PDB file of C-alpha atoms in Angstrom:
ATOM      1  CA  MET A   1     154.364  83.525  78.550  1.00  0.00           C
ATOM      2  CA  MET A   2     150.771  83.131  77.425  1.00  0.00           C
ATOM      3  CA  GLN A   3     149.531  79.616  77.995  1.00  0.00           C
ATOM      4  CA  ALA A   4     146.400  77.482  78.154  1.00  0.00           C
ATOM      5  CA  LYS A   5     147.140  74.295  80.060  1.00  0.00           C
ATOM      6  CA  LEU A   6     144.702  71.392  80.184  1.00  0.00           C
ATOM      7  CA  LEU A   7     144.233  70.399  83.837  1.00  0.00           C
ATOM      8  CA  ALA A   8     141.523  67.757  83.713  1.00  0.00           C
ATOM      9  CA  THR A   9     138.823  66.176  81.585  1.00  0.00           C
ATOM     10  CA  PHE A  10     135.593  64.394  82.382  1.00  0.00           C
ATOM     11  CA  GLY A  11     134.167  61.988  79.845  1.00  0.00           C
ATOM     12  CA  ASP A  12     135.153  61.123  76.298  1.00  0.00           C
ATOM     13  CA  ASP A  13     133.688  60.431  72.863  1.00  0.00           C
ATOM     14  CA  LEU A  14     131.910  57.369  74.249  1.00  0.00           C
ATOM     15  CA  MET A  15     130.086  59.570  76.764  1.00  0.00           C
ATOM     16  CA  VAL A  16     128.719  61.650  73.898  1.00  0.00           C
ATOM     17  CA  VAL A  17     127.168  58.708  72.065  1.00  0.00           C
ATOM     18  CA  ASN A  18     125.866  57.034  75.216  1.00  0.00           C
ATOM     19  CA  THR A  19     124.221  60.301  76.248  1.00  0.00           C
ATOM     20  CA  ALA A  20     122.532  60.477  72.850  1.00  0.00           C
ATOM     21  CA  ARG A  21     121.463  56.836  72.868  1.00  0.00           C
ATOM     22  CA  VAL A  22     119.850  56.956  76.307  1.00  0.00           C
ATOM     23  CA  SER A  23     116.663  58.263  74.671  1.00  0.00           C
ATOM     24  CA  MET A  24     116.311  54.798  73.134  1.00  0.00           C
ATOM     25  CA  SER A  25     117.526  53.046  76.286  1.00  0.00           C
ATOM     26  CA  LYS A  26     120.717  51.873  74.571  1.00  0.00           C
ATOM     27  CA  ARG A  27     124.344  51.968  75.636  1.00  0.00           C
ATOM     28  CA  HIS A  28     127.733  50.921  74.261  1.00  0.00           C
ATOM     29  CA  GLU A  29     130.427  49.630  76.586  1.00  0.00           C
ATOM     30  CA  SER A  30     133.195  50.554  74.162  1.00  0.00           C
ATOM     31  CA  PHE A  31     133.506  53.021  71.309  1.00  0.00           C
ATOM     32  CA  ASP A  32     132.635  51.612  67.900  1.00  0.00           C
ATOM     33  CA  PRO A  33     134.734  53.404  65.233  1.00  0.00           C
ATOM     34  CA  ASP A  34     132.040  53.033  62.609  1.00  0.00           C
ATOM     35  CA  SER A  35     128.601  53.449  64.143  1.00  0.00           C
ATOM     36  CA  ASP A  36     129.637  55.781  66.960  1.00  0.00           C
ATOM     37  CA  THR A  37     131.664  58.038  64.679  1.00  0.00           C
ATOM     38  CA  SER A  38     128.695  58.264  62.322  1.00  0.00           C
ATOM     39  CA  LEU A  39     126.393  59.159  65.205  1.00  0.00           C
ATOM     40  CA  ILE A  40     128.698  61.904  66.470  1.00  0.00           C
ATOM     41  CA  ARG A  41     128.968  63.400  63.006  1.00  0.00           C
ATOM     42  CA  TYR A  42     125.189  63.314  62.680  1.00  0.00           C
ATOM     43  CA  LEU A  43     124.705  65.034  66.057  1.00  0.00           C
ATOM     44  CA  ALA A  44     127.134  67.816  65.180  1.00  0.00           C
ATOM     45  CA  ARG A  45     125.810  68.258  61.642  1.00  0.00           C
ATOM     46  CA  GLU A  46     122.166  68.477  62.723  1.00  0.00           C
ATOM     47  CA  GLY A  47     122.821  70.770  65.699  1.00  0.00           C
ATOM     48  CA  HIS A  48     121.959  68.303  68.464  1.00  0.00           C
ATOM     49  CA  TRP A  49     124.231  69.981  71.008  1.00  0.00           C
ATOM     50  CA  SER A  50     123.076  68.532  74.330  1.00  0.00           C
ATOM     51  CA  PRO A  51     125.097  65.259  74.116  1.00  0.00           C
ATOM     52  CA  PHE A  52     128.235  67.411  73.734  1.00  0.00           C
ATOM     53  CA  SER A  53     127.414  69.252  76.968  1.00  0.00           C
ATOM     54  CA  HIS A  54     128.158  66.280  79.248  1.00  0.00           C
ATOM     55  CA  PRO A  55     131.924  65.834  78.754  1.00  0.00           C
ATOM     56  CA  LYS A  56     133.943  68.605  80.426  1.00  0.00           C
ATOM     57  CA  ALA A  57     137.461  70.048  80.234  1.00  0.00           C
ATOM     58  CA  GLN A  58     139.277  72.343  82.654  1.00  0.00           C
ATOM     59  CA  PHE A  59     142.071  74.723  81.600  1.00  0.00           C
ATOM     60  CA  SER A  60     144.418  77.049  83.422  1.00  0.00           C
ATOM     61  CA  VAL A  61     144.812  80.160  81.272  1.00  0.00           C
ATOM     62  CA  HIS A  62     147.640  82.693  81.643  1.00  0.00           C
ATOM     63  CA  MET A  63     147.032  85.811  79.561  1.00  0.00           C
ATOM     64  CA  PRO A  64     147.459  89.605  79.738  1.00  0.00           C
ATOM     65  CA  ILE A  65     144.408  91.443  81.031  1.00  0.00           C
ATOM     66  CA  PHE A  66     143.740  93.361  77.806  1.00  0.00           C
ATOM     67  CA  ALA A  67     143.315  90.044  75.976  1.00  0.00           C
ATOM     68  CA  ALA A  68     141.547  88.310  78.856  1.00  0.00           C
ATOM     69  CA  ARG A  69     138.737  90.877  78.914  1.00  0.00           C
ATOM     70  CA  GLN A  70     138.238  90.519  75.176  1.00  0.00           C
ATOM     71  CA  TRP A  71     138.307  86.733  75.615  1.00  0.00           C
ATOM     72  CA  GLU A  72     135.329  86.947  77.971  1.00  0.00           C
ATOM     73  CA  LYS A  73     133.013  88.314  75.309  1.00  0.00           C
ATOM     74  CA  HIS A  74     132.447  84.846  73.862  1.00  0.00           C
ATOM     75  CA  ARG A  75     130.416  84.171  76.984  1.00  0.00           C
ATOM     76  CA  VAL A  76     127.665  86.535  75.882  1.00  0.00           C
ATOM     77  CA  GLY A  77     124.631  84.379  75.243  1.00  0.00           C
ATOM     78  CA  SER A  78     126.095  81.398  77.109  1.00  0.00           C
ATOM     79  CA  THR A  79     122.974  80.842  79.177  1.00  0.00           C
ATOM     80  CA  ARG A  80     121.727  77.482  77.952  1.00  0.00           C
ATOM     81  CA  ALA A  81     122.542  74.447  80.033  1.00  0.00           C
ATOM     82  CA  TYR A  82     125.033  73.043  77.533  1.00  0.00           C
ATOM     83  CA  ASP A  83     126.794  76.417  77.279  1.00  0.00           C
ATOM     84  CA  ILE A  84     127.498  76.867  80.988  1.00  0.00           C
ATOM     85  CA  TYR A  85     131.074  77.469  82.128  1.00  0.00           C
ATOM     86  CA  ASP A  86     132.849  78.115  85.441  1.00  0.00           C
ATOM     87  CA  HIS A  87     135.590  80.695  85.916  1.00  0.00           C
ATOM     88  CA  ASN A  88     137.810  81.533  88.901  1.00  0.00           C
ATOM     89  CA  GLU A  89     140.596  84.112  88.590  1.00  0.00           C
ATOM     90  CA  VAL A  90     143.572  85.260  90.641  1.00  0.00           C
ATOM     91  CA  SER A  91     142.584  88.448  92.494  1.00  0.00           C
ATOM     92  CA  ARG A  92     144.933  91.284  93.337  1.00  0.00           C
ATOM     93  CA  ARG A  93     142.619  92.194  96.165  1.00  0.00           C
ATOM     94  CA  TYR A  94     144.474  89.426  97.983  1.00  0.00           C
ATOM     95  CA  VAL A  95     147.705  88.937  96.025  1.00  0.00           C
ATOM     96  CA  ASP A  96     150.443  91.583  95.980  1.00  0.00           C
ATOM     97  CA  SER A  97     153.309  89.646  94.412  1.00  0.00           C
ATOM     98  CA  GLU A  98     155.539  91.190  91.740  1.00  0.00           C
ATOM     99  CA  PRO A  99     153.381  91.779  88.646  1.00  0.00           C
ATOM    100  CA  GLU A 100     154.328  90.144  85.354  1.00  0.00           C
ATOM    101  CA  PHE A 101     153.780  92.015  82.091  1.00  0.00           C
ATOM    102  CA  TYR A 102     153.284  90.908  78.512  1.00  0.00           C
ATOM    103  CA  ALA A 103     155.653  92.253  75.857  1.00  0.00           C
ATOM    104  CA  PRO A 104     154.954  91.549  72.169  1.00  0.00           C
ATOM    105  CA  GLU A 105     157.731  90.135  70.046  1.00  0.00           C
ATOM    106  CA  VAL A 106     156.559  92.214  67.084  1.00  0.00           C
ATOM    107  CA  TRP A 107     154.784  95.568  67.023  1.00  0.00           C
ATOM    108  CA  ARG A 108     151.970  95.697  64.479  1.00  0.00           C
ATOM    109  CA  SER A 109     150.767  98.767  62.608  1.00  0.00           C
ATOM    110  CA  ARG A 110     147.343 100.354  62.647  1.00  0.00           C
ATOM    111  CA  PRO A 111     145.113  98.609  60.036  1.00  0.00           C
ATOM    112  CA  ALA A 112     144.775 100.248  56.632  1.00  0.00           C
ATOM    113  CA  ASP A 113     141.683 101.753  54.985  1.00  0.00           C
ATOM    114  CA  ASN A 114     140.404 103.265  58.241  1.00  0.00           C
ATOM    115  CA  ILE A 115     139.485  99.828  59.609  1.00  0.00           C
ATOM    116  CA  LYS A 116     138.759 100.116  63.330  1.00  0.00           C
ATOM    117  CA  GLN A 117     139.405  96.512  64.382  1.00  0.00           C
ATOM    118  CA  GLY A 118     142.588  94.486  64.405  1.00  0.00           C
ATOM    119  CA  SER A 119     146.057  95.427  63.187  1.00  0.00           C
ATOM    120  CA  GLY A 120     148.107  95.609  60.032  1.00  0.00           C
ATOM    121  CA  ALA A 121     151.593  94.578  59.010  1.00  0.00           C
ATOM    122  CA  PRO A 122     154.545  94.732  61.409  1.00  0.00           C
ATOM    123  CA  LEU A 123     156.098  98.146  61.906  1.00  0.00           C
ATOM    124  CA  PRO A 124     159.445  98.767  60.172  1.00  0.00           C
ATOM    125  CA  ASN A 125     162.452  97.262  61.945  1.00  0.00           C
ATOM    126  CA  ASN A 126     163.787 100.690  62.897  1.00  0.00           C
ATOM    127  CA  GLU A 127     160.568 101.377  64.855  1.00  0.00           C
ATOM    128  CA  GLN A 128     160.428  98.085  66.757  1.00  0.00           C
ATOM    129  CA  SER A 129     163.114  98.768  69.367  1.00  0.00           C
ATOM    130  CA  GLY A 130     161.804 102.259  70.105  1.00  0.00           C
ATOM    131  CA  CYS A 131     158.322 100.915  70.812  1.00  0.00           C
ATOM    132  CA  SER A 132     159.761  98.244  73.092  1.00  0.00           C
ATOM    133  CA  TRP A 133     161.728 100.915  74.990  1.00  0.00           C
ATOM    134  CA  ILE A 134     158.546 102.947  75.541  1.00  0.00           C
ATOM    135  CA  LEU A 135     156.774  99.853  76.859  1.00  0.00           C
ATOM    136  CA  THR A 136     159.610  98.875  79.198  1.00  0.00           C
ATOM    137  CA  SER A 137     159.759 102.398  80.621  1.00  0.00           C
ATOM    138  CA  ALA A 138     156.029 102.385  81.301  1.00  0.00           C
ATOM    139  CA  TYR A 139     156.286  98.997  83.017  1.00  0.00           C
ATOM    140  CA  ASN A 140     159.116 100.161  85.262  1.00  0.00           C
ATOM    141  CA  ASP A 141     157.141 103.258  86.285  1.00  0.00           C
ATOM    142  CA  ALA A 142     154.030 101.154  87.006  1.00  0.00           C
ATOM    143  CA  LYS A 143     155.933  98.621  89.118  1.00  0.00           C
ATOM    144  CA  THR A 144     157.623 101.384  91.097  1.00  0.00           C
ATOM    145  CA  ALA A 145     154.317 103.162  91.747  1.00  0.00           C
ATOM    146  CA  TYR A 146     152.646  99.912  92.769  1.00  0.00           C
ATOM    147  CA  ARG A 147     155.387  98.983  95.221  1.00  0.00           C
ATOM    148  CA  ASP A 148     155.515 102.530  96.640  1.00  0.00           C
ATOM    149  CA  LEU A 149     151.771 102.464  97.316  1.00  0.00           C
ATOM    150  CA  LEU A 150     152.008  99.093  99.054  1.00  0.00           C
ATOM    151  CA  ASP A 151     154.993 100.269 101.098  1.00  0.00           C
ATOM    152  CA  SER A 152     152.934 103.284 102.154  1.00  0.00           C
ATOM    153  CA  GLY A 153     150.331 100.966 103.625  1.00  0.00           C
ATOM    154  CA  VAL A 154     147.763 101.148 100.815  1.00  0.00           C
ATOM    155  CA  ALA A 155     145.497  98.104 100.503  1.00  0.00           C
ATOM    156  CA  PRO A 156     146.298  95.823  97.536  1.00  0.00           C
ATOM    157  CA  GLU A 157     142.767  96.297  96.178  1.00  0.00           C
ATOM    158  CA  GLN A 158     143.552 100.013  95.690  1.00  0.00           C
ATOM    159  CA  ALA A 159     147.260  99.815  94.849  1.00  0.00           C
ATOM    160  CA  ARG A 160     146.444  97.639  91.843  1.00  0.00           C
ATOM    161  CA  MET A 161     144.856 100.647  90.111  1.00  0.00           C
ATOM    162  CA  VAL A 162     148.240 101.757  88.767  1.00  0.00           C
ATOM    163  CA  LEU A 163     148.962  98.456  87.028  1.00  0.00           C
ATOM    164  CA  PRO A 164     148.450  98.406  83.244  1.00  0.00           C
ATOM    165  CA  GLN A 165     146.173  96.197  81.167  1.00  0.00           C
ATOM    166  CA  SER A 166     149.204  94.274  79.912  1.00  0.00           C
ATOM    167  CA  MET A 167     149.716  92.653  83.316  1.00  0.00           C
ATOM    168  CA  TYR A 168     149.263  88.900  83.212  1.00  0.00           C
ATOM    169  CA  THR A 169     146.342  87.309  84.978  1.00  0.00           C
ATOM    170  CA  THR A 170     145.622  83.623  85.558  1.00  0.00           C
ATOM    171  CA  TRP A 171     142.311  81.847  85.848  1.00  0.00           C
ATOM    172  CA  ILE A 172     140.830  78.363  85.769  1.00  0.00           C
ATOM    173  CA  GLU A 173     137.989  77.832  83.336  1.00  0.00           C
ATOM    174  CA  THR A 174     135.834  74.718  83.114  1.00  0.00           C
ATOM    175  CA  GLY A 175     133.327  74.125  80.372  1.00  0.00           C
ATOM    176  CA  SER A 176     131.598  71.473  78.336  1.00  0.00           C
ATOM    177  CA  LEU A 177     132.888  70.019  75.122  1.00  0.00           C
ATOM    178  CA  TYR A 178     130.318  72.108  73.308  1.00  0.00           C
ATOM    179  CA  TYR A 179     131.361  75.245  75.215  1.00  0.00           C
ATOM    180  CA  TRP A 180     134.998  74.891  74.155  1.00  0.00           C
ATOM    181  CA  SER A 181     134.009  74.222  70.542  1.00  0.00           C
ATOM    182  CA  ARG A 182     131.926  77.396  70.519  1.00  0.00           C
ATOM    183  CA  LEU A 183     134.851  79.366  71.938  1.00  0.00           C
ATOM    184  CA  CYS A 184     137.251  78.021  69.329  1.00  0.00           C
ATOM    185  CA  LEU A 185     134.836  78.711  66.483  1.00  0.00           C
ATOM    186  CA  LEU A 186     134.806  82.358  67.536  1.00  0.00           C
ATOM    187  CA  ARG A 187     138.392  82.844  68.654  1.00  0.00           C
ATOM    188  CA  LEU A 188     140.192  81.109  65.787  1.00  0.00           C
ATOM    189  CA  ASP A 189     138.552  83.406  63.282  1.00  0.00           C
ATOM    190  CA  ASN A 190     140.974  85.653  61.381  1.00  0.00           C
ATOM    191  CA  HIS A 191     139.214  88.706  62.828  1.00  0.00           C
ATOM    192  CA  ALA A 192     140.071  87.701  66.414  1.00  0.00           C
ATOM    193  CA  GLN A 193     143.048  89.384  68.039  1.00  0.00           C
ATOM    194  CA  GLN A 194     146.291  87.583  67.305  1.00  0.00           C
ATOM    195  CA  GLU A 195     147.205  87.088  70.974  1.00  0.00           C
ATOM    196  CA  ILE A 196     143.848  85.428  71.610  1.00  0.00           C
ATOM    197  CA  ARG A 197     144.192  83.187  68.583  1.00  0.00           C
ATOM    198  CA  MET A 198     147.541  81.944  69.906  1.00  0.00           C
ATOM    199  CA  ILE A 199     145.936  80.815  73.183  1.00  0.00           C
ATOM    200  CA  THR A 200     142.883  79.375  71.435  1.00  0.00           C
ATOM    201  CA  ARG A 201     145.098  77.214  69.244  1.00  0.00           C
ATOM    202  CA  GLN A 202     146.536  75.614  72.392  1.00  0.00           C
ATOM    203  CA  ILE A 203     143.011  74.804  73.568  1.00  0.00           C
ATOM    204  CA  TYR A 204     142.106  73.491  70.113  1.00  0.00           C
ATOM    205  CA  ASP A 205     145.067  71.087  70.116  1.00  0.00           C
ATOM    206  CA  ALA A 206     144.381  69.823  73.658  1.00  0.00           C
ATOM    207  CA  MET A 207     140.683  69.211  72.933  1.00  0.00           C
ATOM    208  CA  ALA A 208     141.489  67.453  69.661  1.00  0.00           C
ATOM    209  CA  GLU A 209     143.631  64.996  71.600  1.00  0.00           C
ATOM    210  CA  ALA A 210     141.154  64.471  74.450  1.00  0.00           C
ATOM    211  CA  PHE A 211     137.985  64.141  72.308  1.00  0.00           C
ATOM    212  CA  PRO A 212     139.278  63.293  68.808  1.00  0.00           C
ATOM    213  CA  VAL A 213     136.070  62.159  67.102  1.00  0.00           C
ATOM    214  CA  SER A 214     133.734  64.732  68.653  1.00  0.00           C
ATOM    215  CA  TRP A 215     136.183  67.582  68.171  1.00  0.00           C
ATOM    216  CA  ASN A 216     136.687  66.748  64.524  1.00  0.00           C
ATOM    217  CA  ALA A 217     132.935  66.702  63.980  1.00  0.00           C
ATOM    218  CA  LEU A 218     132.306  69.951  65.852  1.00  0.00           C
ATOM    219  CA  MET A 219     135.160  71.815  64.174  1.00  0.00           C
ATOM    220  CA  LEU A 220     134.769  70.273  60.718  1.00  0.00           C
ATOM    221  CA  ASP A 221     134.241  73.560  58.895  1.00  0.00           C
ATOM    222  CA  VAL A 222     137.039  75.439  60.641  1.00  0.00           C
ATOM    223  CA  ALA A 223     140.349  75.797  58.823  1.00  0.00           C
ATOM    224  CA  VAL A 224     143.070  75.973  61.484  1.00  0.00           C
ATOM    225  CA  PRO A 225     146.599  76.752  60.263  1.00  0.00           C
ATOM    226  CA  ARG A 226     149.343  74.475  61.484  1.00  0.00           C
ATOM    227  CA  GLU A 227     151.374  77.421  62.722  1.00  0.00           C
ATOM    228  CA  MET A 228     149.692  80.375  64.370  1.00  0.00           C
ATOM    229  CA  PRO A 229     151.246  83.816  63.722  1.00  0.00           C
TER     230      PRO A 229
END
């Protein structure tokens, strides 16, 4: 099952305001709901991102490879200090355990009007089971080929070539509060792939709980549905 699990956090809303106030040699020992909330909203509204770079959050993400590689594209341009992230992923150069594959609950149609990106409405019910059968057959063939290669003495780093993009991968990703807000701004958009939006919503909810005031200010203009499709 696709999942983004919060592992650890560093800092809080108070860290954001104290980082901003250091320029005036000031510091609060506790979070003031009025003045500190106003300051955070000001920082987010005016694009003062560096105070949001100090708090950090670490997630373990479990996602099929085809979605994971699309996920990585939000990192393009993440070169500024407050955008930096860290990423470590399970490698099948070393791991040769039984692969796990993603299977969609609903098959979606090709989008209408010759649109290249995304998907359309669900396929008719009479097509759903046939598509699932095709997928299951492909998975069984891939698992058999993978195991046969390993049993023949092939190195895991080569045997993995027969595994499909729908195989799950797991990685740990650590980034700043600002980094995660930037990711969610991009990946909760209606144009993002549905599987990615489902994972991003989990991150959104976890960050909203860990950094409630800052997250609300950073994501103020983003309409997030209560239930993701």
